[in-house]
Tab-separated table of C-alpha atoms and ligand atoms in Angstrom:
chain	number	residue	atom	x	y	z
T	1	MET	CA	18.632	-8.146	-12.978
T	2	GLN	CA	16.145	-12.062	-13.176
T	3	THR	CA	13.105	-12.830	-14.254
T	4	ILE	CA	11.285	-15.580	-12.687
T	5	GLN	CA	7.258	-16.782	-13.031
T	6	THR	CA	7.883	-19.915	-11.823
T	7	ARG	CA	7.752	-21.130	-7.888
T	8	PRO	CA	10.512	-23.795	-8.741
T	9	GLU	CA	12.590	-21.122	-10.433
T	10	LEU	CA	11.765	-19.303	-6.901
T	11	ARG	CA	12.805	-21.764	-4.822
T	12	GLN	CA	15.623	-22.278	-6.756
T	13	LYS	CA	17.208	-18.906	-6.639
T	14	LEU	CA	16.070	-18.042	-3.035
T	15	SER	CA	17.622	-20.561	-1.940
T	16	ALA	CA	20.917	-20.714	-3.056
T	17	TRP	CA	20.569	-17.354	-1.387
T	18	ARG	CA	19.245	-18.244	2.039
T	19	GLY	CA	22.175	-21.128	2.369
T	20	ALA	CA	24.854	-18.277	1.364
T	21	GLY	CA	24.009	-16.156	4.761
T	22	GLU	CA	22.196	-13.329	2.709
T	23	ARG	CA	19.400	-11.411	3.244
T	24	ILE	CA	16.836	-10.997	1.708
T	25	ALA	CA	14.085	-7.879	1.063
T	26	VAL	CA	10.920	-8.202	-0.558
T	27	VAL	CA	9.028	-5.106	-2.114
T	28	PRO	CA	5.349	-6.029	-3.493
T	29	THR	CA	3.884	-5.084	-6.323
T	30	MET	CA	1.605	-4.345	-8.518
T	31	GLY	CA	3.451	-2.422	-11.201
T	32	ASN	CA	2.672	0.529	-13.142
T	33	LEU	CA	5.886	1.747	-10.863
T	34	HIS	CA	6.860	5.465	-10.197
T	35	ASP	CA	10.088	6.874	-7.593
T	36	GLY	CA	7.125	5.887	-5.035
T	37	HIS	CA	8.306	1.950	-5.311
T	38	ILE	CA	11.965	3.151	-6.163
T	39	SER	CA	12.361	4.408	-2.606
T	40	LEU	CA	11.313	1.799	-1.177
T	41	VAL	CA	13.203	-0.411	-3.238
T	42	ARG	CA	16.707	2.090	-2.456
T	43	ILE	CA	14.863	1.186	1.242
T	44	ALA	CA	15.337	-1.948	1.114
T	45	LYS	CA	18.731	-2.141	-0.653
T	46	SER	CA	19.874	-0.469	1.925
T	47	HIS	CA	18.864	-3.304	4.966
T	48	ALA	CA	19.257	-6.859	2.762
T	49	ASP	CA	21.854	-8.710	0.455
T	50	ARG	CA	19.466	-8.847	-2.455
T	51	VAL	CA	16.334	-7.134	-3.599
T	52	VAL	CA	13.555	-8.980	-5.051
T	53	VAL	CA	10.382	-6.740	-6.669
T	54	THR	CA	6.691	-8.574	-7.142
T	55	LEU	CA	4.941	-6.922	-9.990
T	56	PHE	CA	1.360	-8.882	-9.978
T	57	VAL	CA	-2.024	-7.151	-10.142
T	58	ASN	CA	-3.390	-8.938	-7.351
T	59	PRO	CA	-7.614	-9.945	-8.813
T	60	THR	CA	-8.339	-10.952	-4.969
T	61	GLN	CA	-8.461	-7.372	-3.815
T	62	PHE	CA	-10.251	-6.348	-6.713
T	63	GLY	CA	-13.993	-5.724	-5.927
T	64	ARG	CA	-17.220	-6.182	-8.093
T	65	GLY	CA	-16.853	-2.980	-10.305
T	66	GLU	CA	-13.575	-2.076	-9.510
T	67	ASP	CA	-10.503	-1.224	-12.004
T	68	PHE	CA	-9.299	-4.305	-11.824
T	69	ALA	CA	-9.191	-4.559	-15.189
T	70	THR	CA	-8.133	-1.452	-16.726
T	71	TYR	CA	-5.290	-1.078	-13.437
T	72	PRO	CA	-2.689	0.452	-15.347
T	73	ARG	CA	-0.020	-2.149	-16.583
T	74	THR	CA	3.362	-1.177	-18.646
T	75	PRO	CA	5.731	-4.681	-17.597
T	76	GLU	CA	8.113	-3.481	-19.923
T	77	GLN	CA	8.590	0.273	-18.588
T	78	ASP	CA	8.540	-1.626	-14.607
T	79	ALA	CA	11.269	-4.128	-16.232
T	80	ALA	CA	14.040	-1.273	-17.071
T	81	LYS	CA	12.932	1.036	-13.992
T	82	LEU	CA	13.619	-2.325	-11.674
T	83	ARG	CA	16.979	-3.128	-13.953
T	84	ALA	CA	18.021	0.680	-12.895
T	85	ALA	CA	17.364	0.914	-9.715
T	86	GLY	CA	19.858	-2.040	-9.381
T	87	ILE	CA	17.497	-4.618	-8.153
T	88	ASP	CA	18.439	-8.561	-7.923
T	89	LEU	CA	15.495	-10.155	-8.663
T	90	LEU	CA	11.977	-10.427	-10.001
T	91	PHE	CA	8.751	-12.024	-9.843
T	92	ALA	CA	5.909	-10.927	-11.849
T	93	PRO	CA	3.772	-14.797	-12.001
T	94	ASP	CA	0.841	-14.857	-13.544
T	95	VAL	CA	-2.428	-15.663	-12.180
T	96	ALA	CA	-2.053	-19.491	-11.652
T	97	THR	CA	0.758	-19.444	-10.833
T	98	VAL	CA	-0.784	-17.474	-7.561
T	99	TYR	CA	-3.407	-19.081	-7.046
T	100	PRO	CA	-2.574	-22.410	-8.996
T	101	PHE	CA	-6.303	-24.101	-7.530
T	102	GLY	CA	-8.097	-21.423	-8.711
T	103	ILE	CA	-9.346	-17.616	-7.340
T	104	ASP	CA	-12.156	-19.195	-5.133
T	105	ALA	CA	-10.722	-21.966	-3.904
T	106	ALA	CA	-8.216	-20.170	-3.137
T	107	THR	CA	-7.025	-20.542	1.320
T	108	ARG	CA	-7.445	-16.826	2.507
T	109	VAL	CA	-6.113	-14.442	4.885
T	110	SER	CA	-8.881	-12.139	7.008
T	111	VAL	CA	-7.377	-9.568	9.950
T	112	PRO	CA	-10.762	-8.435	11.161
T	113	GLY	CA	-11.141	-5.858	13.259
T	114	LEU	CA	-8.496	-2.911	12.060
T	115	THR	CA	-10.098	-3.859	7.944
T	116	ASP	CA	-13.924	-3.199	9.561
T	117	SER	CA	-13.464	0.898	8.425
T	118	LEU	CA	-11.877	2.979	6.440
T	119	CYS	CA	-11.151	1.847	3.104
T	120	GLY	CA	-12.578	-1.856	4.799
T	121	THR	CA	-16.464	-0.056	4.427
T	122	GLY	CA	-15.266	1.587	0.663
T	123	ARG	CA	-13.224	-1.814	-0.195
T	124	PRO	CA	-15.701	-4.757	1.482
T	125	GLY	CA	-13.126	-7.733	1.251
T	126	HIS	CA	-10.227	-5.393	-0.437
T	127	PHE	CA	-8.208	-6.558	2.568
T	128	ASP	CA	-8.575	-10.376	2.450
T	129	GLY	CA	-7.534	-10.153	-0.886
T	130	VAL	CA	-4.657	-7.981	-0.230
T	131	THR	CA	-3.972	-10.487	3.140
T	132	SER	CA	-4.158	-13.558	1.064
T	133	ALA	CA	-1.991	-12.047	-1.753
T	134	ILE	CA	0.998	-11.396	0.368
T	135	MET	CA	0.274	-13.816	3.077
T	136	ARG	CA	1.227	-16.505	-0.608
T	137	PHE	CA	4.264	-13.740	-0.972
T	138	PHE	CA	6.006	-14.527	2.073
T	139	ALA	CA	5.601	-18.440	1.629
T	140	LEU	CA	6.868	-18.539	-1.399
T	141	LEU	CA	9.518	-16.399	-0.823
T	142	GLN	CA	10.091	-16.383	3.082
T	143	PRO	CA	12.161	-12.656	3.101
T	144	ASP	CA	14.006	-11.645	5.537
T	145	LEU	CA	12.071	-8.165	5.492
T	146	ALA	CA	9.020	-6.442	2.692
T	147	VAL	CA	9.129	-2.917	2.631
T	148	PHE	CA	5.468	-0.941	2.138
T	149	GLY	CA	4.090	2.415	1.029
T	150	GLN	CA	3.212	4.766	4.129
T	151	LYS	CA	0.510	6.463	1.704
T	152	ASP	CA	-1.679	2.618	2.589
T	153	TYR	CA	-1.159	3.847	5.506
T	154	GLN	CA	-4.319	1.239	7.013
T	155	GLN	CA	-2.636	-1.742	5.007
T	156	GLN	CA	0.503	-1.321	6.562
T	157	LEU	CA	-0.785	-0.920	9.935
T	158	VAL	CA	-3.204	-5.011	8.610
T	159	ILE	CA	-0.186	-6.855	7.651
T	160	ARG	CA	1.816	-5.740	10.327
T	161	ARG	CA	-1.049	-7.488	12.299
T	162	MET	CA	-1.038	-10.546	10.140
T	163	VAL	CA	2.815	-10.606	10.435
T	164	ASP	CA	2.243	-10.712	14.760
T	165	ASP	CA	-0.283	-12.836	14.905
T	166	LEU	CA	0.502	-15.704	13.132
T	167	GLY	CA	4.277	-14.587	14.547
T	168	LEU	CA	6.127	-14.792	11.145
T	169	PRO	CA	9.279	-14.086	10.768
T	170	VAL	CA	9.240	-10.974	9.091
T	171	GLU	CA	10.806	-8.014	9.499
T	172	ILE	CA	8.277	-5.018	7.983
T	173	VAL	CA	9.209	-1.873	6.648
T	174	VAL	CA	7.406	1.531	6.097
T	175	GLY	CA	8.832	4.201	3.555
T	176	PRO	CA	7.029	7.862	4.351
T	177	VAL	CA	5.047	8.760	1.296
T	178	VAL	CA	6.777	10.554	-2.049
T	179	ARG	CA	5.037	13.356	-3.189
T	180	GLU	CA	4.307	14.399	-6.728
T	181	PRO	CA	5.649	18.817	-6.656
T	182	GLY	CA	2.292	19.603	-5.783
T	183	GLY	CA	1.450	17.356	-3.106
T	184	LEU	CA	-0.432	14.762	-5.194
T	185	ALA	CA	1.021	10.912	-2.561
T	186	MET	CA	2.301	8.965	-6.157
T	187	SER	CA	0.494	6.889	-7.330
T	188	SER	CA	-0.548	4.525	-10.740
T	189	ARG	CA	-4.046	5.680	-10.740
T	190	ASN	CA	-2.359	9.451	-10.680
T	191	ALA	CA	-2.274	8.761	-14.434
T	192	PHE	CA	-6.087	9.107	-15.623
T	193	LEU	CA	-6.170	12.280	-14.042
T	194	ASN	CA	-6.200	15.791	-16.429
T	195	SER	CA	-4.221	18.878	-15.791
T	196	LYS	CA	-7.233	19.833	-14.424
T	197	GLU	CA	-8.711	17.487	-11.814
T	198	GLY	CA	-4.400	16.654	-11.113
T	199	GLU	CA	-5.452	20.248	-9.046
T	200	ILE	CA	-8.838	19.259	-7.178
T	201	ALA	CA	-6.942	16.331	-6.360
T	202	ALA	CA	-3.904	18.719	-5.139
T	203	ARG	CA	-6.343	19.653	-2.222
T	204	LEU	CA	-5.855	15.874	-0.811
T	205	TYR	CA	-2.636	17.032	1.331
T	206	GLU	CA	-3.687	20.604	1.724
T	207	THR	CA	-6.773	20.221	4.095
T	208	LEU	CA	-4.817	16.597	5.185
T	209	ARG	CA	-1.974	18.660	6.317
T	210	GLY	CA	-4.116	21.687	7.414
T	211	THR	CA	-5.595	19.598	9.632
T	212	ALA	CA	-3.209	17.754	12.004
T	213	SER	CA	-1.798	21.334	11.892
T	214	GLU	CA	-4.158	22.309	13.663
T	215	ILE	CA	-4.707	18.791	15.748
T	216	ALA	CA	-0.290	19.780	16.490
T	217	ALA	CA	-1.438	23.295	17.839
T	218	GLY	CA	-4.198	21.793	20.611
T	219	ASN	CA	-7.670	21.678	18.905
T	220	ARG	CA	-8.904	18.432	20.211
T	221	ASP	CA	-12.076	18.636	18.729
T	222	PHE	CA	-12.141	15.446	16.653
T	223	GLY	CA	-15.601	15.260	15.312
T	224	LYS	CA	-15.725	19.031	14.182
T	225	LEU	CA	-12.286	18.916	12.728
T	226	ALA	CA	-13.154	15.537	10.484
T	227	ALA	CA	-16.863	17.054	9.729
T	228	SER	CA	-14.488	20.649	8.025
T	229	GLY	CA	-12.431	18.164	6.320
T	230	MET	CA	-15.475	15.874	4.651
T	231	GLU	CA	-16.518	20.087	3.187
T	232	THR	CA	-12.860	21.742	2.321
T	233	LEU	CA	-12.973	18.040	0.013
T	234	THR	CA	-16.406	18.259	-1.077
T	235	GLU	CA	-16.434	22.286	-1.631
T	236	ALA	CA	-12.704	21.488	-3.905
T	237	ARG	CA	-14.840	19.565	-6.512
T	238	GLN	CA	-14.026	16.287	-5.035
T	239	ALA	CA	-16.043	13.359	-3.250
T	240	PRO	CA	-14.915	12.128	-0.232
T	241	GLU	CA	-15.822	8.833	1.193
T	242	TYR	CA	-13.769	9.363	4.654
T	243	PHE	CA	-11.568	12.207	6.433
T	244	GLU	CA	-10.760	10.501	10.073
T	245	ILE	CA	-8.839	11.112	12.957
T	246	ARG	CA	-7.566	8.350	14.600
T	247	ARG	CA	-5.244	6.862	16.789
T	248	ALA	CA	-2.165	5.997	14.863
T	249	ALA	CA	-1.422	2.305	16.157
T	250	ASP	CA	-4.474	1.094	15.446
T	251	LEU	CA	-6.773	2.963	13.502
T	252	ALA	CA	-9.033	3.208	16.912
T	253	LEU	CA	-10.945	6.165	17.843
T	254	PRO	CA	-8.798	8.891	19.579
T	255	ARG	CA	-9.544	9.778	23.229
T	256	SER	CA	-8.320	13.826	23.971
T	257	ASN	CA	-5.281	12.673	25.779
T	258	CYS	CA	-3.990	10.848	22.711
T	259	THR	CA	-0.795	12.020	20.782
T	260	GLU	CA	0.381	9.481	18.918
T	261	LEU	CA	-2.778	9.819	15.386
T	262	VAL	CA	-2.907	10.032	11.976
T	263	VAL	CA	-5.359	12.162	9.859
T	264	LEU	CA	-6.662	9.999	6.938
T	265	ALA	CA	-8.650	10.481	3.766
T	266	ALA	CA	-10.302	8.964	0.916
T	267	THR	CA	-11.192	10.444	-1.959
T	268	ARG	CA	-13.077	9.982	-5.310
T	269	VAL	CA	-11.452	12.958	-8.662
T	270	GLY	CA	-13.413	12.407	-11.600
T	271	THR	CA	-12.950	8.311	-11.832
T	272	VAL	CA	-10.352	8.218	-9.965
T	273	ARG	CA	-9.581	6.875	-6.513
T	274	LEU	CA	-7.744	8.101	-3.980
T	275	ILE	CA	-5.667	8.576	-0.826
T	276	ASP	CA	-3.305	9.104	1.522
T	277	ASN	CA	-3.200	10.239	5.313
T	278	VAL	CA	-0.433	12.713	7.396
T	279	LEU	CA	1.307	11.246	11.069
T	280	VAL	CA	0.627	13.615	13.467
T	281	ALA	CA	1.977	13.631	16.399
T	282	ALA	CA	0.236	16.109	19.724
T	283	GLN	CA	1.394	17.730	22.714
W	301	LIG	O1	-0.465	-1.675	-2.293
W	301	LIG	C1	-0.268	-2.637	-3.486
W	301	LIG	O2	0.342	-2.732	-4.486
W	301	LIG	C2	-0.968	-3.603	-3.319
W	301	LIG	O3	-1.193	-4.244	-2.732
W	301	LIG	C3	0.243	-4.885	-2.763
W	301	LIG	C4	0.274	-5.109	-1.523
W	301	LIG	C5	1.428	-5.000	-4.134
W	301	LIG	C6	0.157	-6.663	-2.486
W	301	LIG	O4	-0.598	-6.832	-3.817
């Protein structure tokens, strides 16, 4: 595994692979890697000849007062895990390499509509930061495919929409949520939960799954189900931001005859913000 930090080195490396007709996959990350990330690397390896992981804590996707400064940074451990996972290249640029004209003057890409609700409401500007960074990585790497996790359900839909809208030749592959033994979705921010908070946090998946089972069993009262999900999380001593049932394809509010749905929630346990979701195919 080689680690590269600059644009010219990256260009040189990738054009050699491309010239040899090799298929290139990228797994974009912000580091502090866990088994969820490594599962995405495995998926990337099964689809491509070369796997590149990007490690960049992207400042433009953090709002004012959010945890950019304290976001866990563990570059040595990350490199060791990626070496063990057998990737070809780690691209770990600094902020000036990704945004050479500075953040305020940076070209932005935004996807209106899909980003206006759910996490877009609680974190205004967040998805514009994500798409602006991912668009840069796609331009720099020109990968054949990119792998994202289903845990960030809205994020992967927004990125797919950007790719479809701009006609980018990048296939988007989504890997399933990887969970702790108690059900909590793996996330870099889980490290900030103490053991009591960990137990409280596990109620999130349990509640999402409960709602998904009710829908699968024929309950169509989505408004009531969502309100009851909020109540259950609050009773479990979480501070839920939203608990929603949406159409899986585009996050629109579902009609009662809609069959492909997703139950999504964002919540806070202590100071830690958690998101998770469960897909449900109703009859
Ligand atoms: O999901 C993440 O870790 C980030 O949002 C991403 C996709 C790497 C963009 O910075």
